[in-house]
Every structure is written in structure tokens, then in C-alpha cells.
Coordinates of N, CA and C and ligand atoms in Angstrom, one line a residue:
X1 N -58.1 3.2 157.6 CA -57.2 4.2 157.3 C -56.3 4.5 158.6
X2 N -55.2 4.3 158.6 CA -54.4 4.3 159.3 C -53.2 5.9 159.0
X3 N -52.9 6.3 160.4 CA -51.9 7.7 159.9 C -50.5 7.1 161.1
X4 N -49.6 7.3 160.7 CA -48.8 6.6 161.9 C -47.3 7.4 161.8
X5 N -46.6 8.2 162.7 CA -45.4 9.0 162.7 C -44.7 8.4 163.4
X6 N -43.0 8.7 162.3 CA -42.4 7.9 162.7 C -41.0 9.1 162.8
X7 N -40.2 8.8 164.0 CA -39.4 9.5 164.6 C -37.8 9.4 163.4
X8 N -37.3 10.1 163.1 CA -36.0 10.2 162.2 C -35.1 10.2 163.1
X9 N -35.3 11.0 164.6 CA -34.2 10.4 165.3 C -33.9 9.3 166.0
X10 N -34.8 8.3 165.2 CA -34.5 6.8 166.2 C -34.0 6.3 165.2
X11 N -33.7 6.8 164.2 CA -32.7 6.0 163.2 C -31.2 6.9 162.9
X12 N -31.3 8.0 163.8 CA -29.3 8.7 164.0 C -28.4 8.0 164.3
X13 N -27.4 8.9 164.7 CA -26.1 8.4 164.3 C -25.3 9.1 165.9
X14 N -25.0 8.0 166.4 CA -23.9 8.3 167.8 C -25.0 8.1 169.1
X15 N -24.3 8.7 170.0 CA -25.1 8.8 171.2 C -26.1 9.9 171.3
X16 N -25.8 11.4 170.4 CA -27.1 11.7 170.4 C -28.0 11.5 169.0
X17 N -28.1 10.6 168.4 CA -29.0 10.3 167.9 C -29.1 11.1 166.1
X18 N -27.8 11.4 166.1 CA -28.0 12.6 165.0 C -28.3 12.5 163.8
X19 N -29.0 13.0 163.3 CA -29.1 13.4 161.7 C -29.2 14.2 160.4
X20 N -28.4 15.1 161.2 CA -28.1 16.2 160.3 C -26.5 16.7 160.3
X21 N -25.9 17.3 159.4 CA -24.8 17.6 159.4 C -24.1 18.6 158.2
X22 N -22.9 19.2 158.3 CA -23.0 20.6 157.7 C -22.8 20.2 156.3
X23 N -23.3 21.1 155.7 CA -23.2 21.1 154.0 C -21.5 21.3 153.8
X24 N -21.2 20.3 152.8 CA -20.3 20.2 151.9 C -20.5 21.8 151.2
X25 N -19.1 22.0 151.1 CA -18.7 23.3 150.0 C -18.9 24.8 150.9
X26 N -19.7 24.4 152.5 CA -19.6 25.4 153.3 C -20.9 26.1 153.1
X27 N -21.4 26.9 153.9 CA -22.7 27.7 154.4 C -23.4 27.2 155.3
X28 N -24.7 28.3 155.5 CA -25.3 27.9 156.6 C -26.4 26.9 156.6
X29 N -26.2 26.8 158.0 CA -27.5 25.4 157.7 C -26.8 24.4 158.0
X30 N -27.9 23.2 158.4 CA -27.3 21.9 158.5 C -28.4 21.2 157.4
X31 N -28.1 19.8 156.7 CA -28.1 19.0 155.9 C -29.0 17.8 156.4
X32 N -30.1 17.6 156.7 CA -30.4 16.0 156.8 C -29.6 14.8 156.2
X33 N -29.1 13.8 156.6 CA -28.3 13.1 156.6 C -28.8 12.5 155.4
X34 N -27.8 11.1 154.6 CA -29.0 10.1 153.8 C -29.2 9.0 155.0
X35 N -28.4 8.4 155.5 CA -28.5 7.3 156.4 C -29.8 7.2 157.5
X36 N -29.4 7.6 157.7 CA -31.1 7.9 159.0 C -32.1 7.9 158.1
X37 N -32.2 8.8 157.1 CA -33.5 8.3 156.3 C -33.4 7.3 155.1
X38 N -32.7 7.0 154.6 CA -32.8 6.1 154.1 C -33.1 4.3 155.1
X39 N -32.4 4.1 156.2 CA -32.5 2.8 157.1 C -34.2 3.4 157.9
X40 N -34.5 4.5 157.8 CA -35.8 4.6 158.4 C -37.2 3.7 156.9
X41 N -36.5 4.8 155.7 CA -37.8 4.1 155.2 C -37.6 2.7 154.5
X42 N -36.0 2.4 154.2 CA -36.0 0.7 154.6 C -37.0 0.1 155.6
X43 N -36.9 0.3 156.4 CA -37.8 -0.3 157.8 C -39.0 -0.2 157.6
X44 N -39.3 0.7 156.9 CA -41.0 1.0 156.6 C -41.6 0.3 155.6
X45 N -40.2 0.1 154.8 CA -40.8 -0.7 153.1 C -41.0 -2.1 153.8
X46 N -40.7 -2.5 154.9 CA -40.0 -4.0 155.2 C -41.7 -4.1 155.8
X47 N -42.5 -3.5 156.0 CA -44.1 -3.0 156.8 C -45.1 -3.4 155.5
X48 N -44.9 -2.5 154.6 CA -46.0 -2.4 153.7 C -45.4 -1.3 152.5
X49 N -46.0 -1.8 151.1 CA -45.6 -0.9 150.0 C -46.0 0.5 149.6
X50 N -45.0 1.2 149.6 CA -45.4 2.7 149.3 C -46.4 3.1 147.6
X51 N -47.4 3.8 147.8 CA -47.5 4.1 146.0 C -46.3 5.2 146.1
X52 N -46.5 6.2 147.0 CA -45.4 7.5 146.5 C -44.7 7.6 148.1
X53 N -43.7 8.4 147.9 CA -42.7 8.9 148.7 C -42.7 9.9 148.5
X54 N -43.2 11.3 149.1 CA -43.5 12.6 149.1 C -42.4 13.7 149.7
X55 N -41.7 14.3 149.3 CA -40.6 15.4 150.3 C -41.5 16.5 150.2
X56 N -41.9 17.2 151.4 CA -42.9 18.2 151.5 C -41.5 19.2 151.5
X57 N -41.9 20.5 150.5 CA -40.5 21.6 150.4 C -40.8 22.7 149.8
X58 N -40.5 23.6 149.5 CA -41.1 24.7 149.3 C -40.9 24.7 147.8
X59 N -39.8 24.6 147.0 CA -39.6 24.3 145.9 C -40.0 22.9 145.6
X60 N -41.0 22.2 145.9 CA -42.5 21.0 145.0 C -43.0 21.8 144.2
X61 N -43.7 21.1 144.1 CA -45.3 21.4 143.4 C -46.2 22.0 144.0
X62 N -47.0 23.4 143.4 CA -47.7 23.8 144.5 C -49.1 22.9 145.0
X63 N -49.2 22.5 145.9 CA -50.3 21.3 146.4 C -52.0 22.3 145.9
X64 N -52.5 21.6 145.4 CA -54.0 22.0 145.2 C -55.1 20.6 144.8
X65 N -56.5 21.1 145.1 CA -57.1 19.9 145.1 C -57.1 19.0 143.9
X66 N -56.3 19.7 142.5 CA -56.1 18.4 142.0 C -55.4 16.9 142.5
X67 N -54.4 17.5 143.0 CA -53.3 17.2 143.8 C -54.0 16.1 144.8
X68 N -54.7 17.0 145.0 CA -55.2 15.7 146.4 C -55.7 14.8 145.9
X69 N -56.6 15.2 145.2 CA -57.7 14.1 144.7 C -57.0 12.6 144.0
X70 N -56.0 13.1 143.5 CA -54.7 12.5 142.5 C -54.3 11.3 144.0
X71 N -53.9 11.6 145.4 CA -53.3 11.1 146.6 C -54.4 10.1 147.2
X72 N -55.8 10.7 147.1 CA -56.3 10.2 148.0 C -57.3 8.9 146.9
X73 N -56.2 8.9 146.1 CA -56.7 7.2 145.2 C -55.2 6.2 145.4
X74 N -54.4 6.5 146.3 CA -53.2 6.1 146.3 C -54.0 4.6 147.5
X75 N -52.8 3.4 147.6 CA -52.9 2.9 149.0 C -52.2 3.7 150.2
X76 N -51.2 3.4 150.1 CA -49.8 3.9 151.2 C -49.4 5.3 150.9
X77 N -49.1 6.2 151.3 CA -48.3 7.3 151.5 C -47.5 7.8 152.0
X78 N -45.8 7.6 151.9 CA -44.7 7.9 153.0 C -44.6 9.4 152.8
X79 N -44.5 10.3 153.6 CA -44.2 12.0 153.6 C -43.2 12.3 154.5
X80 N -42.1 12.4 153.6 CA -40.9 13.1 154.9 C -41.0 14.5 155.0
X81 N -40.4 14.7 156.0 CA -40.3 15.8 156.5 C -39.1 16.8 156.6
X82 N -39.1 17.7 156.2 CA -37.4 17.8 156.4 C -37.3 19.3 157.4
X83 N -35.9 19.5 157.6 CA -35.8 20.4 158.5 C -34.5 21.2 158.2
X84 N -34.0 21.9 159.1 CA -32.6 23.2 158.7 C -32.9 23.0 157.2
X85 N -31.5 23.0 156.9 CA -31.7 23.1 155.1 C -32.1 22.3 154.2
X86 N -32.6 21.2 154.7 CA -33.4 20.6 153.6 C -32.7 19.3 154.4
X87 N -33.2 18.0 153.3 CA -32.5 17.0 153.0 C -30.8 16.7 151.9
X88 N -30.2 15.8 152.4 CA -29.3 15.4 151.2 C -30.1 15.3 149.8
X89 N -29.6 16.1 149.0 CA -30.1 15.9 147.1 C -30.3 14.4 147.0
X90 N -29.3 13.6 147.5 CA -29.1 12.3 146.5 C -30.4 11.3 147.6
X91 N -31.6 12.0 148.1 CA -32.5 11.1 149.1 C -33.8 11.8 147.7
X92 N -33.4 12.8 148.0 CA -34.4 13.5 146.1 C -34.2 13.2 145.4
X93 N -32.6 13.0 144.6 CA -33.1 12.4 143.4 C -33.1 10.7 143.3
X94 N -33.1 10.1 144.2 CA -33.6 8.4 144.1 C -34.2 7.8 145.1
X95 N -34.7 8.5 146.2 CA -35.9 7.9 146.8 C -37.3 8.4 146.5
X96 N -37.1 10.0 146.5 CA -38.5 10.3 146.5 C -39.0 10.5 145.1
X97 N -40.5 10.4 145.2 CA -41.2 10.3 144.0 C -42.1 11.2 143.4
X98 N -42.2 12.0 144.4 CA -43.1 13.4 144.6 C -42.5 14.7 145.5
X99 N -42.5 16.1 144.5 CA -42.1 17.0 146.3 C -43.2 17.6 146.0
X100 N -43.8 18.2 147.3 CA -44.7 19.0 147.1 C -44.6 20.3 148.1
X101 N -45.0 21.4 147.7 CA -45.3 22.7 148.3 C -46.4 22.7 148.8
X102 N -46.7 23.9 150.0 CA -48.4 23.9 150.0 C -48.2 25.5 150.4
X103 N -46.7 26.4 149.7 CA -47.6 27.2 149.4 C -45.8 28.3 149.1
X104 N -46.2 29.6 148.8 CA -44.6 29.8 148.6 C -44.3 30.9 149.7
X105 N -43.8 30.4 150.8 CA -43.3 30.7 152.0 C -42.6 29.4 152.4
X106 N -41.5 29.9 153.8 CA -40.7 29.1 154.3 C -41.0 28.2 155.4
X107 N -41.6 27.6 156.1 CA -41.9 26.9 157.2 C -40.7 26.4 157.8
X108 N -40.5 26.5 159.5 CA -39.5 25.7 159.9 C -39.6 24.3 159.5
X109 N -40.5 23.5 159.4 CA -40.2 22.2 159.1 C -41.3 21.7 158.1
X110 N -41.4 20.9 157.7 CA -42.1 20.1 156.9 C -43.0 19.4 157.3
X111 N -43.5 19.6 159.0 CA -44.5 18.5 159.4 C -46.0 19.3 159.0
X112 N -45.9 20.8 159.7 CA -47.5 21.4 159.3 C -47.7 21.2 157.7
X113 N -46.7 21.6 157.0 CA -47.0 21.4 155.0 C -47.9 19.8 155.2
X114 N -47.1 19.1 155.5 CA -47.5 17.5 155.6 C -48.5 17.2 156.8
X115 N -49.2 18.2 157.7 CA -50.5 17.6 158.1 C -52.0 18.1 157.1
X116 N -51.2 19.6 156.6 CA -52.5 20.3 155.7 C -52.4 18.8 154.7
X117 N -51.5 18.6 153.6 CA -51.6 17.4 152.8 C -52.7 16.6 153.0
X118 N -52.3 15.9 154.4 CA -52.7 14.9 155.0 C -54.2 15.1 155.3
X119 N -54.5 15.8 155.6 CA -56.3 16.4 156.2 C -57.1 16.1 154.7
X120 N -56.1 17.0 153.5 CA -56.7 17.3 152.5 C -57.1 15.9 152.1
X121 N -56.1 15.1 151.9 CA -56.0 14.0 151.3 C -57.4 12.9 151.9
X122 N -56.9 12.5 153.4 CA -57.8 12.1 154.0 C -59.2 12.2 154.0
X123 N -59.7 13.5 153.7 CA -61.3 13.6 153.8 C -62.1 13.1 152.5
X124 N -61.4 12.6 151.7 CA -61.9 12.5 150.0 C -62.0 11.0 150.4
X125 N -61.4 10.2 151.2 CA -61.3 8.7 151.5 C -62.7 8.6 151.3
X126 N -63.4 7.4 150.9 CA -65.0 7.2 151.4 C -65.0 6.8 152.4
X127 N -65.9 7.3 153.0 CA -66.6 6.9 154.4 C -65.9 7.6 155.6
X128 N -64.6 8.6 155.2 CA -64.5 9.6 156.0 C -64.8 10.7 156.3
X129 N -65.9 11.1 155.2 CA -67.2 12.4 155.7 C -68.3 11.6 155.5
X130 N -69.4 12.1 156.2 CA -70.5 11.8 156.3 C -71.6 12.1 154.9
X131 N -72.7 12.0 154.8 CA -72.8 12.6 153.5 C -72.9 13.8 153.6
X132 N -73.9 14.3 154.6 CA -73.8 15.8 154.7 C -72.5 16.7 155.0
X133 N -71.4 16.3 154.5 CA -70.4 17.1 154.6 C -69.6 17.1 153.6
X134 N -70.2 15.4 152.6 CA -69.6 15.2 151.2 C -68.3 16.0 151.1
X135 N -67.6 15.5 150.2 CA -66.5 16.4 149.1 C -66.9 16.7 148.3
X136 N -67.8 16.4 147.7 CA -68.1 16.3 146.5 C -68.7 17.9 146.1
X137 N -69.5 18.5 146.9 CA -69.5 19.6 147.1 C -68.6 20.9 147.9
X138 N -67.2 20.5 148.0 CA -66.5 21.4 148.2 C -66.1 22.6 147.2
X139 N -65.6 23.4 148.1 CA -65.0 24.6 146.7 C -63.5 23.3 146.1
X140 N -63.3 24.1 145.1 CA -62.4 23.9 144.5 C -62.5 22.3 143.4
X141 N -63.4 21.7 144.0 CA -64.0 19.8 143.4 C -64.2 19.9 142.1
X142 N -64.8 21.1 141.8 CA -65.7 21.0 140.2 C -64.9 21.9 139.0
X143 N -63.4 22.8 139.9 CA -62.6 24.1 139.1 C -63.2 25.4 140.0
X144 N -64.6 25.1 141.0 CA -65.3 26.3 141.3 C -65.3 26.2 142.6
X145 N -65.3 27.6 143.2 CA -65.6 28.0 144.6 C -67.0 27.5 144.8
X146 N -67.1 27.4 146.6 CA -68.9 27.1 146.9 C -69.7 28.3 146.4
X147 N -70.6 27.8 146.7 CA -72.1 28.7 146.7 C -72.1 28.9 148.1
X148 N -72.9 30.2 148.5 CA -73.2 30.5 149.7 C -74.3 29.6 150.3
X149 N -73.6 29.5 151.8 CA -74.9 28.9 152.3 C -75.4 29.3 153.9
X150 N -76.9 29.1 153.5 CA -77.3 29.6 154.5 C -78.1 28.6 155.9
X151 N -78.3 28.9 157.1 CA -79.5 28.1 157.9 C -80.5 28.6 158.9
X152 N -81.3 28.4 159.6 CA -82.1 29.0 160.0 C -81.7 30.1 161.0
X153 N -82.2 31.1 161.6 CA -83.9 31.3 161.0 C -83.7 32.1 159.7
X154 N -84.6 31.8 159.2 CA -84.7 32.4 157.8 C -84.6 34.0 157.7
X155 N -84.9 34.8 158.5 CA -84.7 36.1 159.0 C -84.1 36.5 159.6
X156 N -82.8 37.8 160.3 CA -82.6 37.6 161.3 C -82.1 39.0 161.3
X157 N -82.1 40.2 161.8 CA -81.5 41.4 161.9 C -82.3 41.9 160.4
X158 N -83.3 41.5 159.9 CA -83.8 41.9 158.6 C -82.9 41.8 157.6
X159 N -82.1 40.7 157.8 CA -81.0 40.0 157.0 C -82.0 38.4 156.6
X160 N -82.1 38.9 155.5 CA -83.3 37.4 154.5 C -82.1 36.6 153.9
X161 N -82.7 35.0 154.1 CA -82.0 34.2 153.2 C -82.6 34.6 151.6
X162 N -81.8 34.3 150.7 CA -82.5 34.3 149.1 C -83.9 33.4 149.1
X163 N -85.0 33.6 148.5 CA -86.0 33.5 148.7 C -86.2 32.0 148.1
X164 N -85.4 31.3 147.0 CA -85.3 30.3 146.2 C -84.5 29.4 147.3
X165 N -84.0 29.7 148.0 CA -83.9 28.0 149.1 C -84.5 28.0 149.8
X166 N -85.6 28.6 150.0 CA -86.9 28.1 150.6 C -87.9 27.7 149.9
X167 N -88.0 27.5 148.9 CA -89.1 27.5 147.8 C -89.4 26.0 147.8
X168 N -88.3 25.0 147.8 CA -88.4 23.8 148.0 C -88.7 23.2 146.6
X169 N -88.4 24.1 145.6 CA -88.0 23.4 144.1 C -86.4 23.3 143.6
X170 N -86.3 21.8 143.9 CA -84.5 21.8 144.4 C -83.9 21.9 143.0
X171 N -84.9 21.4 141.6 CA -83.6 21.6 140.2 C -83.5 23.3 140.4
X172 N -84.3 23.8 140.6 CA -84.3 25.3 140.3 C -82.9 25.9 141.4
X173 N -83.1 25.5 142.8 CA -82.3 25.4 143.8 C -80.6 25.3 143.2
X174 N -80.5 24.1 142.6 CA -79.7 23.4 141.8 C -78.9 24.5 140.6
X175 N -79.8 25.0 140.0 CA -79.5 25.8 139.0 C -79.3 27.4 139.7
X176 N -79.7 27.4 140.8 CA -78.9 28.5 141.5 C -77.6 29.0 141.9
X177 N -77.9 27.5 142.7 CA -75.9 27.2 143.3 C -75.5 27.4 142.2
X178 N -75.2 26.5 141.3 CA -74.2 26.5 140.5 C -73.8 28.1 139.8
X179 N -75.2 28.8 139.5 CA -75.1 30.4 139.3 C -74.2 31.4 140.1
X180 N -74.4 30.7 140.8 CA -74.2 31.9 142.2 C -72.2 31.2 142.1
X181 N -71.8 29.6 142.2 CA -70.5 29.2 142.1 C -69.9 30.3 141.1
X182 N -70.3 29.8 140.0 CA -69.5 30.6 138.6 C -69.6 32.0 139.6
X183 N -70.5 33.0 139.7 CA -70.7 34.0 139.9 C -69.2 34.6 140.9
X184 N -69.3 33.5 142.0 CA -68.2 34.0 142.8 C -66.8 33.5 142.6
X185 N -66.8 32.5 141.8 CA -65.2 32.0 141.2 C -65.0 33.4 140.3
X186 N -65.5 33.5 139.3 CA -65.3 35.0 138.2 C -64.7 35.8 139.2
X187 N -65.6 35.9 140.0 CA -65.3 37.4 141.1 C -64.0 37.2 141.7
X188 N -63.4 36.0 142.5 CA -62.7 36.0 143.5 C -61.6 35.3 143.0
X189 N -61.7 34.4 142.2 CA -60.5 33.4 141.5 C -61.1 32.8 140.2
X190 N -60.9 34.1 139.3 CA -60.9 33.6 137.8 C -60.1 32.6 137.2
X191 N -58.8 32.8 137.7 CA -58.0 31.3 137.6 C -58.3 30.0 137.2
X192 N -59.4 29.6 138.5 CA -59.8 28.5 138.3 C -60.2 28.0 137.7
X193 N -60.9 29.1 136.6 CA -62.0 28.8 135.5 C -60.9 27.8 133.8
X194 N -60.0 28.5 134.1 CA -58.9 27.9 133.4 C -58.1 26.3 133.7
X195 N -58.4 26.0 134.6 CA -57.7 24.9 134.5 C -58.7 23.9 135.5
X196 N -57.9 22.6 134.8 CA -58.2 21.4 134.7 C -58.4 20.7 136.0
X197 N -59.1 20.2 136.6 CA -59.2 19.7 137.8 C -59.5 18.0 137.3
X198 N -59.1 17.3 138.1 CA -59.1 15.2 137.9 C -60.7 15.2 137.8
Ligands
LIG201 N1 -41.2 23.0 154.2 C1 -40.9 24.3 154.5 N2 -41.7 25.1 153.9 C2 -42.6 24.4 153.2 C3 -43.6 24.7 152.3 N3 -44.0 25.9 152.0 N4 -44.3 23.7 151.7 C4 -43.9 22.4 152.0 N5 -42.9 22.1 152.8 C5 -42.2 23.0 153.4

């Protein structure tokens, strides 16, 4: 698994290297160019094939672990980034294939949206958690928040762990977590209980 960033201003325009420029019809803000990005991800297609082309923006999709889960069965993933006012429309509506949000606020740029993506995406890869850190037991994997967890010492300020993860009867254990999940999704994000996870 390879992650590799690639600069947009080594594909500008003049002596300084430009790629952005003011919006047609007037206002503020400057425009990401198409040229610079389009000869950038030419050069990248000419490397290896994309599944998706991602514009990280506030108006996507809001990114959630369906979302990831959906990315992190992909091969390749290109993620631009955009800046001032966005990109040119005409790089959205015929290069990219996906936009996504990761949340509804404004960010100066599009690189933090696209490292959270990126983390998210990455750790579902096999063999890039360990077992003890699995995905498979994360919040959000099953529609449901975690279960609480705890580690030693089993006492501590006369603060007890629950007496059933020490008992060492793990279906029972088993039938806890999952009690205790539902118990705290209801409480904290009923939401979830409603919808559909991959
Ligand atoms: N670029 C700027 N704000 C963003 C957001 N909330 N999500 C994704 N990309 C962005």
C-alpha cells in the first residue's frame, strides 16, 4: 500500500507556476484552473489505473464508515484537493467520480478532509491492523458504537471493572458487549440504528 502526494504546482502555468485564476462573471475568490489538473492527473493515469477520482468539498457526500468501507475495496485512489474557491465545474462534472465531505464546515483546503479519508480508508486494508486492534470491532462497523472497555488493575480508586469480564465466560462476555453497544448507540446516536451499513 502505497500513499504518494503529488504537487499541482508543478503542473502551472508561467514562471510562477500558477493555477488558479479569477472566476468568470466576477466575485471573490480564485478558481483552480482545469489545465494544471487535468495534465497532472493525465500523468498519473499514464502510472497506473484509477477505480475513483475523489474531489474532497464540502458540498460531497457526507463521508461515514459506510463510505470507507465501500474505498477501502477499491485498487487506486486519486483525491484532489482543492483550494480558494473551489475547482473549475467542468474538472467535476467529467473527471471526478466521487465528491466527498467529511463534515459541514469550511476547511481552507482539502488536504486535512483527504488525510481523515485516507487514515479511515487505510486501516480496513488487511494486514494494516494488527488483530488486536481489528476493524472489525470498531464503533460504527456493525451500525453500532463500541462497548466500553476496560484494563487492569481491576480496581482502582474503588472504581470496579463490571464483574462479567473477569469471569472468563467469553459467550456470556460476548452477549454483554453487544448489550452494552445497543445500550450506548440508543443513548448517544439513535441514528445509527436506522441505517444501513456495507
Ligand atoms: N474542503 C473544504 N472543506 C471541506 C470539507 N468540510 N470536507 C471536504 N473537503 C473540504
Amino acid at each position: 500500500m502505497v500513499v504518494a502526494v503529488h504537487d499541482l504546482k508543478k503542473y502551472g502555468q508561467g514562471k510562477h507556476n500558477k493555477i488558479d485564476d479569477y472566476q468568470f462573471g466576477g466575485g471573490a475568490g480564485m478558481v483552480m484552473m482545469v489545465e494544471p489538473i487535468l495534465n497532472c492527473i493525465k500523468d498519473l493515469q499514464k502510472e497506473r489505473v484509477y477505480d475513483e477520482l475523489i474531489y474532497m468539498t464540502p458540498d460531497g457526500e457526507l463521508f461515514d464508515q459506510h463510505i470507507a468501507n465501500q474505498l477501502s475495496l477499491k485498487g487506486n485512489i486519486l483525491i484532489l484537493c482543492g483550494h480558494y474557491k473551489g475547482v473549475d465545474q467542468r474538472i467535476r462534472d467529467h473527471i471526478i467520480t466521487r465528491e466527498i465531505s467529511i463534515g459541514s464546515y469550511v476547511l481552507s483546503g482539502g488536504e486535512l478532509a483527504a488525510a481523515v479519508v485516507s487514515d479511515a480508508i487505510i486501516r480496513l486494508i488487511p494486514g494494516v491492523l494488527n488483530d488486536e486492534s481489528s476493524a472489525l470491532y470498531d464503533s460504527f462497523q456493525d451500525d453500532m458504537l463500541a462497548p466500553p472497555v476496560y484494563t487492569r488493575p481491576a480496581e482502582i480508586n474503588g472504581w470496579s471493572v463490571p464483574p462479567i469480564l473477569l469471569s472468563g465466560d467469553f459467550p456470556k462476555i460476548e452477549d454483554w458487549r453487544e448489550a452494552k453497544a445497543l445500550e450506548i448507540t440508543k443513548e448517544k446516536r439513535p441514528d445509527l440504528l436506522d441505517k444501513d451499513f456495507l
